[in-house]
Short mmCIF file of C-alpha atoms and ligand atoms in Angstrom, two decimals:
data_model
loop_
_atom_site.label_atom_id
_atom_site.label_comp_id
_atom_site.label_asym_id
_atom_site.label_seq_id
_atom_site.Cartn_x
_atom_site.Cartn_y
_atom_site.Cartn_z
CA UNK V 60 -0.17 -0.19 0.39
CA UNK V 61 1.56 3.47 -1.22
CA UNK V 62 0.38 6.90 -0.26
CA UNK V 63 -0.09 8.64 -4.01
CA UNK V 64 -1.02 12.59 -4.48
CA UNK V 65 -2.86 13.16 -7.49
CA UNK V 66 -2.77 16.47 -9.03
CA UNK V 67 -5.94 17.65 -10.81
CA UNK V 68 -7.24 13.67 -10.33
CA UNK V 69 -10.03 14.88 -10.36
CA UNK V 70 -9.92 14.73 -14.01
CA UNK V 71 -11.12 12.92 -17.37
CA UNK V 72 -7.89 10.66 -16.14
CA UNK V 73 -7.57 10.73 -13.19
CA UNK V 74 -10.97 9.90 -11.86
CA UNK V 75 -10.62 6.90 -13.23
CA UNK V 76 -7.08 6.11 -12.12
CA UNK V 77 -7.80 7.22 -8.41
CA UNK V 78 -10.82 4.61 -8.52
CA UNK V 79 -8.22 1.99 -10.01
CA UNK V 80 -5.71 2.51 -6.69
CA UNK V 81 -8.41 2.37 -4.44
CA UNK V 82 -8.96 -0.72 -5.23
CA UNK V 83 -5.14 -1.63 -5.37
CA UNK V 84 -5.13 -0.78 -1.82
CA UNK V 85 -3.79 2.47 -2.23
CA UNK V 86 -4.61 6.01 -0.29
CA UNK V 87 -4.96 8.32 -2.50
CA UNK V 88 -5.16 11.98 -1.69
CA UNK V 89 -6.89 13.89 -5.07
CA UNK V 90 -5.26 17.84 -4.99
CA UNK V 91 -6.80 19.23 -7.60
CA UNK V 92 -9.60 22.86 -8.05
CA UNK V 93 -12.37 21.08 -8.86
CA UNK V 94 -12.39 23.60 -12.05
CA UNK V 95 -14.94 21.17 -13.52
CA UNK V 96 -16.42 18.95 -10.91
CA UNK V 97 -16.01 16.50 -9.66
CA UNK V 98 -17.00 13.64 -10.20
CA UNK V 99 -15.26 11.25 -7.45
CA UNK V 100 -16.75 7.79 -5.84
CA UNK V 101 -16.15 8.67 -1.96
CA UNK V 102 -13.94 6.53 -0.44
CA UNK V 103 -12.66 5.74 2.41
CA UNK V 104 -8.79 5.52 1.80
CA UNK V 105 -9.51 8.73 -0.48
CA UNK V 106 -8.43 12.43 0.46
CA UNK V 107 -9.62 14.92 -1.21
CA UNK V 108 -8.12 18.73 -0.75
CA UNK V 109 -9.55 21.60 -2.60
CA UNK V 110 -7.01 23.60 -4.01
CA UNK V 111 -4.52 25.03 -6.17
CA UNK V 112 -1.15 23.66 -7.47
CA UNK V 113 0.16 27.53 -7.42
CA UNK V 114 -0.68 27.31 -4.31
CA UNK V 115 2.69 25.91 -2.97
CA UNK V 116 1.89 25.90 0.94
CA UNK V 117 -1.13 24.08 1.17
CA UNK V 118 0.29 22.08 -1.87
CA UNK V 119 2.90 21.47 0.52
CA UNK V 120 0.74 20.57 3.80
CA UNK V 121 -1.37 18.29 1.57
CA UNK V 122 2.36 16.39 0.19
CA UNK V 123 2.78 15.19 4.60
CA UNK V 124 3.07 11.44 4.76
CA UNK V 125 3.00 11.42 0.48
CA UNK V 126 5.24 8.49 -0.81
CA UNK V 127 4.51 9.16 -5.24
CA UNK V 128 3.80 12.21 -7.36
CA UNK V 129 0.90 11.99 -10.37
CA UNK V 130 1.34 14.93 -11.56
CA UNK V 131 -2.24 15.78 -14.27
CA UNK V 132 -3.88 18.76 -13.22
CA UNK V 133 -2.98 21.61 -15.65
CA UNK V 134 -5.59 23.53 -18.53
CA UNK V 135 -4.98 20.55 -20.65
CA UNK V 136 -5.91 21.42 -23.95
CA UNK V 137 -4.79 23.95 -27.00
CA UNK V 138 -7.83 26.78 -27.19
CA UNK V 139 -8.38 26.30 -23.54
CA UNK V 140 -4.85 27.54 -23.04
CA UNK V 141 -4.92 30.07 -25.80
CA UNK V 142 -8.71 31.54 -23.50
CA UNK V 143 -5.94 33.52 -21.41
CA UNK V 144 -2.28 32.46 -22.41
CA UNK V 145 -0.71 34.22 -19.36
CA UNK V 146 -3.20 33.27 -17.09
CA UNK V 147 -2.42 29.80 -18.62
CA UNK V 148 1.45 30.09 -17.79
CA UNK V 149 0.60 30.06 -14.49
CA UNK V 150 -0.33 26.69 -13.96
CA UNK V 151 1.37 25.40 -16.88
CA UNK V 152 4.71 26.49 -15.73
CA UNK V 153 5.77 29.16 -13.34
CA UNK V 154 4.65 27.28 -10.40
CA UNK V 155 6.02 23.42 -12.10
CA UNK V 156 9.44 24.06 -9.97
CA UNK V 157 7.55 25.41 -6.49
CA UNK V 158 5.29 21.93 -7.41
CA UNK V 159 8.74 19.95 -7.35
CA UNK V 160 10.78 21.32 -5.31
CA UNK V 161 7.92 21.22 -2.92
CA UNK V 162 7.27 17.46 -3.22
CA UNK V 163 11.10 16.86 -2.71
CA UNK V 164 10.93 19.21 0.60
CA UNK V 165 8.44 16.95 2.01
CA UNK V 166 10.87 13.83 1.21
CA UNK V 167 8.52 12.32 -1.91
CA UNK V 168 10.07 9.21 -3.46
CA UNK V 169 8.88 8.91 -6.68
CA UNK V 170 7.29 11.91 -9.12
CA UNK V 171 5.74 11.06 -12.37
CA UNK V 172 5.35 13.07 -14.67
CA UNK V 173 2.04 13.59 -17.99
CA UNK V 174 3.77 15.48 -20.32
CA UNK V 175 2.05 15.23 -24.30
CA UNK V 176 3.19 13.58 -27.56
CA UNK V 177 2.03 16.40 -29.07
CA UNK V 178 5.25 17.82 -28.40
CA UNK V 179 6.62 16.31 -30.72
CA UNK V 180 4.35 19.09 -33.13
CA UNK V 181 4.76 17.74 -36.65
CA UNK V 182 6.98 14.81 -37.64
CA UNK V 183 7.45 13.02 -41.41
CA UNK V 184 9.38 10.36 -40.11
CA UNK V 185 8.06 6.97 -40.27
CA UNK V 186 8.46 6.68 -35.88
CA UNK V 187 8.94 8.52 -33.11
CA UNK V 188 10.90 7.63 -30.88
CA UNK V 189 11.14 9.86 -28.22
CA UNK V 190 14.97 10.93 -28.76
CA UNK V 191 13.08 12.85 -31.52
CA UNK V 192 13.32 16.27 -31.32
CA UNK V 193 11.48 18.64 -29.83
CA UNK V 194 8.64 21.18 -32.06
CA UNK V 195 5.84 22.31 -30.39
CA UNK V 196 3.50 23.72 -31.95
CA UNK V 197 1.43 26.12 -29.17
CA UNK V 198 2.21 27.58 -25.95
CA UNK V 199 0.10 23.96 -24.43
CA UNK V 200 2.94 22.16 -25.99
CA UNK V 201 5.59 23.68 -25.26
CA UNK V 202 5.22 24.27 -21.72
CA UNK V 203 5.22 20.75 -21.57
CA UNK V 204 8.32 20.23 -22.83
CA UNK V 205 10.25 22.69 -20.28
CA UNK V 206 8.67 20.83 -17.41
CA UNK V 207 9.98 18.17 -18.59
CA UNK V 208 12.89 19.90 -18.40
CA UNK V 209 12.68 21.31 -14.94
CA UNK V 210 11.37 18.45 -13.91
CA UNK V 211 14.97 16.71 -14.35
CA UNK V 212 17.30 19.05 -12.88
CA UNK V 213 15.51 17.87 -9.99
CA UNK V 214 16.08 14.19 -10.53
CA UNK V 215 18.14 12.44 -7.43
CA UNK V 216 18.63 9.24 -6.27
CA UNK V 217 16.91 9.72 -3.39
CA UNK V 218 14.02 11.90 -5.94
CA UNK V 219 12.45 9.26 -8.73
CA UNK V 220 11.31 11.36 -11.82
CA UNK V 221 9.98 9.83 -14.14
CA UNK V 222 8.05 11.20 -17.93
CA UNK V 223 5.32 10.25 -19.40
CA UNK V 224 4.57 11.18 -23.06
CA UNK V 225 1.09 10.30 -24.02
CA UNK V 226 -1.12 10.35 -26.55
CA UNK V 227 -5.05 11.09 -26.79
CA UNK V 228 -6.77 9.17 -24.45
CA UNK V 229 -9.88 8.38 -25.94
CA UNK V 230 -12.51 6.14 -24.02
CA UNK V 231 -15.11 6.69 -21.26
CA UNK V 232 -14.69 8.02 -18.19
CA UNK V 233 -17.00 9.16 -15.10
CA UNK V 234 -15.65 12.28 -15.66
CA UNK V 235 -16.22 13.04 -19.20
CA UNK V 236 -14.57 14.77 -21.80
CA UNK V 237 -16.12 14.71 -25.29
CA UNK V 238 -13.35 17.62 -26.75
CA UNK V 239 -10.70 14.78 -27.77
CA UNK V 240 -10.49 13.68 -30.38
CA UNK V 241 -12.58 9.86 -30.69
CA UNK V 242 -14.11 11.14 -27.95
CA UNK V 243 -15.89 13.76 -30.31
CA UNK V 244 -17.09 11.74 -33.25
CA UNK V 245 -17.83 9.27 -31.91
CA UNK V 246 -20.81 12.15 -30.24
CA UNK V 247 -21.11 13.14 -32.89
CA UNK V 248 -21.88 9.95 -34.91
CA UNK V 249 -24.30 9.13 -32.08
CA UNK V 250 -25.85 12.30 -31.68
CA UNK V 251 -25.96 13.91 -34.69
CA UNK V 252 -25.72 11.67 -37.08
CA UNK V 253 -23.71 13.47 -38.73
CA UNK V 254 -19.42 13.31 -38.31
CA UNK V 255 -17.64 16.41 -39.03
CA UNK V 256 -14.23 16.20 -40.08
CA UNK V 257 -11.53 18.93 -40.33
CA UNK V 258 -8.26 18.09 -41.71
CA UNK V 259 -8.39 14.58 -42.06
CA UNK V 260 -4.20 13.90 -42.58
CA UNK V 261 -3.10 14.48 -40.25
CA UNK V 262 -1.90 11.38 -38.24
CA UNK V 263 -2.21 11.28 -34.31
CA UNK V 264 -0.96 8.25 -32.06
CA UNK V 265 -4.33 7.46 -29.27
CA UNK V 266 -4.23 6.00 -26.66
CA UNK V 267 -7.92 3.60 -24.46
CA UNK V 268 -8.08 5.76 -21.51
CA UNK V 269 -7.86 2.02 -19.01
CA UNK V 270 -4.11 1.35 -21.05
CA UNK V 271 -2.88 5.08 -19.47
CA UNK V 272 -4.26 3.79 -16.40
CA UNK V 273 -2.18 0.38 -16.74
CA UNK V 274 0.56 2.51 -17.51
CA UNK V 275 0.51 5.02 -14.68
CA UNK V 276 0.60 1.56 -12.37
CA UNK V 277 3.41 0.10 -13.89
CA UNK V 278 5.97 3.63 -13.10
CA UNK V 279 4.48 4.00 -9.71
CA UNK V 280 6.04 0.09 -8.89
CA UNK V 281 8.73 -0.53 -12.10
CA UNK V 282 12.05 -0.51 -10.33
CA UNK V 283 13.94 3.31 -10.31
CA UNK V 284 17.02 1.77 -11.50
CA UNK V 285 15.76 1.43 -15.32
CA UNK V 286 12.41 4.84 -14.84
CA UNK V 287 14.52 7.24 -12.89
CA UNK V 288 15.09 10.58 -15.12
CA UNK V 289 13.32 7.87 -18.34
CA UNK V 290 10.90 9.87 -20.36
CA UNK V 291 8.07 6.89 -22.63
CA UNK V 292 5.94 7.77 -25.29
CA UNK V 293 2.78 5.64 -24.69
CA UNK V 294 0.42 5.53 -27.30
CA UNK V 295 -1.32 2.58 -28.92
CA UNK V 296 -2.45 2.37 -32.77
CA UNK V 297 -0.88 6.03 -35.21
CA UNK V 298 -4.42 7.02 -36.60
CA UNK V 299 -5.52 10.03 -39.66
CA UNK V 300 -8.15 11.54 -38.47
CA UNK V 301 -10.60 10.17 -41.64
CA UNK V 302 -9.28 6.68 -40.07
CA UNK V 303 -10.65 7.65 -36.80
CA UNK V 304 -14.12 9.07 -38.07
CA UNK V 305 -14.14 5.76 -40.31
CA UNK V 306 -14.02 3.08 -37.38
CA UNK V 307 -16.53 5.72 -35.03
CA UNK V 308 -19.27 5.20 -38.24
CA UNK V 309 -19.38 1.57 -38.52
CA UNK V 310 -19.04 1.36 -34.88
CA UNK V 311 -21.26 3.38 -33.84
CA UNK V 312 -23.90 1.81 -36.52
CA UNK V 313 -23.52 -1.47 -35.97
CA UNK V 314 -24.25 -0.07 -31.92
CA UNK V 315 -27.13 1.60 -32.94
CA UNK V 316 -29.08 0.35 -35.86
CA UNK V 317 -32.11 2.52 -35.40
CA UNK V 318 -30.34 4.87 -36.01
CA UNK V 319 -30.03 4.51 -39.90
CA UNK V 320 -27.03 6.46 -42.25
CA UNK V 321 -24.03 7.94 -40.66
CA UNK V 322 -22.67 11.41 -42.33
CA UNK V 323 -19.05 12.03 -43.12
CA UNK V 324 -18.27 15.40 -43.71
CA UNK V 325 -14.56 17.16 -44.45
CA UNK V 326 -13.78 21.01 -43.63
CA UNK V 327 -10.51 22.59 -43.24
CA UNK V 328 -8.40 23.19 -40.35
CA UNK V 329 -5.98 24.90 -38.80
CA UNK V 330 -3.94 22.20 -36.46
CA UNK V 331 -1.98 20.40 -38.21
CA UNK V 332 -0.58 18.14 -35.69
CA UNK V 333 1.13 15.25 -37.08
CA UNK V 334 2.97 12.51 -35.95
CA UNK V 335 3.70 9.27 -36.44
CA UNK V 336 4.57 7.59 -31.86
CA UNK V 337 7.09 4.40 -31.14
CA UNK V 338 5.86 3.45 -27.58
CA UNK V 339 8.64 0.14 -27.89
CA UNK V 340 10.24 1.99 -25.25
CA UNK V 341 8.09 1.73 -22.51
CA UNK V 342 7.85 -2.15 -23.51
CA UNK V 343 11.22 -2.39 -24.05
CA UNK V 344 12.13 -1.48 -20.40
CA UNK V 345 8.49 -2.05 -18.33
CA UNK V 346 7.15 -5.28 -20.64
CA UNK V 347 4.29 -2.10 -20.75
CA UNK V 348 1.89 -2.66 -24.18
CA UNK V 349 -1.11 -1.49 -24.15
CA UNK V 350 -3.62 -4.01 -25.00
CA UNK V 351 -6.97 -1.95 -26.09
CA UNK V 352 -7.72 -0.44 -29.60
CA UNK V 353 -9.71 2.96 -30.73
CA UNK V 354 -13.05 0.58 -31.32
CA UNK V 355 -12.75 -0.71 -27.98
CA UNK V 356 -12.90 3.21 -26.91
CA UNK V 357 -15.67 3.72 -29.41
CA UNK V 358 -17.52 0.73 -28.44
CA UNK V 359 -16.97 1.76 -25.02
CA UNK V 360 -18.44 5.16 -25.38
CA UNK V 361 -21.75 3.47 -26.94
CA UNK V 362 -22.05 1.33 -24.62
CA UNK V 363 -22.16 4.45 -22.47
CA UNK V 364 -24.04 6.29 -24.31
CA UNK V 365 -26.61 3.88 -24.84
CA UNK V 366 -26.83 3.75 -20.10
CA UNK V 367 -27.06 7.05 -20.36
CA UNK V 368 -23.74 7.70 -18.99
CA UNK V 369 -23.82 10.79 -21.04
CA UNK V 370 -26.80 12.59 -21.02
CA UNK V 371 -27.12 16.00 -23.13
CA UNK V 372 -23.54 15.11 -24.84
CA UNK V 373 -24.51 18.12 -27.40
CA UNK V 374 -25.78 20.80 -24.93
CA UNK V 375 -24.31 20.36 -21.74
CA UNK V 376 -21.02 22.34 -21.44
CA UNK V 377 -19.22 20.27 -18.63
CA UNK V 378 -17.85 17.99 -21.71
CA UNK V 379 -15.69 20.33 -22.40
CA UNK V 380 -13.32 22.34 -21.34
CA UNK V 381 -13.02 25.40 -23.55
CA UNK V 382 -17.18 26.37 -22.55
CA UNK V 383 -16.63 25.73 -18.71
CA UNK V 384 -13.82 28.10 -19.14
CA UNK V 385 -15.38 30.65 -21.48
CA UNK V 386 -18.48 30.95 -18.99
CA UNK V 387 -16.30 31.11 -15.73
CA UNK V 388 -14.97 34.02 -17.49
CA UNK V 389 -18.07 35.39 -18.60
CA UNK V 390 -18.66 35.68 -14.64
N1 LIG P 230 -7.03 13.69 -21.89
C1 LIG P 230 -5.83 13.52 -22.98
O1 LIG P 230 -5.49 12.84 -24.10
C2 LIG P 230 -3.92 13.87 -22.68
C3 LIG P 230 -2.90 13.43 -23.84
C4 LIG P 230 -2.09 13.56 -23.14
C5 LIG P 230 -1.22 14.06 -22.01
N2 LIG P 230 -2.29 14.59 -20.55
C6 LIG P 230 -1.80 15.30 -20.08
O2 LIG P 230 -3.05 14.68 -18.94
C7 LIG P 230 -3.33 15.51 -17.84
C8 LIG P 230 -4.17 14.75 -17.27
O3 LIG P 230 -5.59 14.81 -18.19
P1 LIG P 230 -6.95 14.94 -18.50
O4 LIG P 230 -7.61 14.92 -19.61
O5 LIG P 230 -7.44 14.36 -17.36
O6 LIG P 230 -7.07 16.50 -17.89
P2 LIG P 230 -8.25 17.58 -17.21
O7 LIG P 230 -8.61 18.75 -18.12
O8 LIG P 230 -9.84 16.20 -17.44
O9 LIG P 230 -8.28 17.70 -16.07
C9 LIG P 230 -7.45 18.45 -15.12
C10 LIG P 230 -7.51 18.46 -13.55
O10 LIG P 230 -6.91 19.42 -13.24
C11 LIG P 230 -7.24 20.86 -12.79
N3 LIG P 230 -6.80 21.26 -12.57
C12 LIG P 230 -6.82 22.28 -12.98
N4 LIG P 230 -6.23 23.81 -13.75
C13 LIG P 230 -5.68 23.39 -11.17
C14 LIG P 230 -4.70 24.20 -10.66
N5 LIG P 230 -4.28 25.52 -11.38
N6 LIG P 230 -5.07 23.91 -9.34
C15 LIG P 230 -5.57 21.73 -8.85
N7 LIG P 230 -6.16 21.40 -10.26
C16 LIG P 230 -6.02 22.05 -11.26
C17 LIG P 230 -8.56 20.52 -13.25
O11 LIG P 230 -10.16 20.89 -11.98
C18 LIG P 230 -9.00 19.16 -13.40
O12 LIG P 230 -9.49 17.83 -12.84
C19 LIG P 230 -3.13 16.74 -18.30
O13 LIG P 230 -1.44 17.06 -17.91
C20 LIG P 230 -2.70 17.10 -19.71
O14 LIG P 230 -2.18 17.42 -20.10
C21 LIG P 230 -3.62 14.47 -21.55
#
């Protein structure tokens, strides 16, 4: 049993990750400002601390007795980041080093950092491995990459650090995001019989949310001699956006035969991120290989829609981080 603190533990990935770690017998502290609400189920080994990662003294207090940190909290996509770049920088970069120092001073043994495969930007390389040059196309990605360097500077024998660069996550979570590519396309297929594809040729790596959680579990337990200081890509299927749309269309058509024809409409985009990520390093080092694919995520989402677990998907702003933040700004 380990004492784990997850920043951003109330988010799309954090919510089911917390449930999984509790089910394994760990004690979990979720440190989150609950920007987008709280769907965490109560548990006697779950402690929730409502706090901002920029509030270092509060975070320092919450880190008492914590052995391992998984750092997820941030403004987690480009459109949300761009709403107020100066404010986003304070969350995604400025507070990062004070947070790492607080964890180190508190005696945290391992710090796991969620970077992003978007740090690669655009690449024609047939396979983008971890040593590929970074070419961030947006500030969100640039700060993700800068935090990696900060973390590396603080690594020591007593303070183990590990960075992962996950692909775009997909599939059902009790704290649902419908602003991620596979989830968007599936939602549109289910709820409006029409999928709009922006661009289409861009290749992106994808990762089922349960595989994302499996990867964090592996990193929590891994031998420090192997993982400390390492950076790992974590992705499953590299697919073009058009291919994801085709997959969503055929699986949704099977799951909802009553819906009839699902149309695919293609329009231009300025989001040019395109790269083919190779995730062999984490397999060779730790034996981790994703077990699920995009089709599994679409099937799981169809089952969740069918069960009424994602109500008002086309109208409720809570499924889109940028809409929640815009509404807050307008207040
Ligand atoms: N979801 C993906 O496809 C994906 C892909 C690659 C990397 N990542 C990274 O994984 C992490 C988790 O992603 P997610 O999809 O769960 O994101 P999310 O937006 O659903 O969750 C982020 C959480 O952080 C919290 N948060 C935001 N600002 C905060 C602050 N100032 N103080 C405290 N808490 C704050 C939010 O309330 C939210 O609960 C992020 O770092 C993201 O960049 C995600």
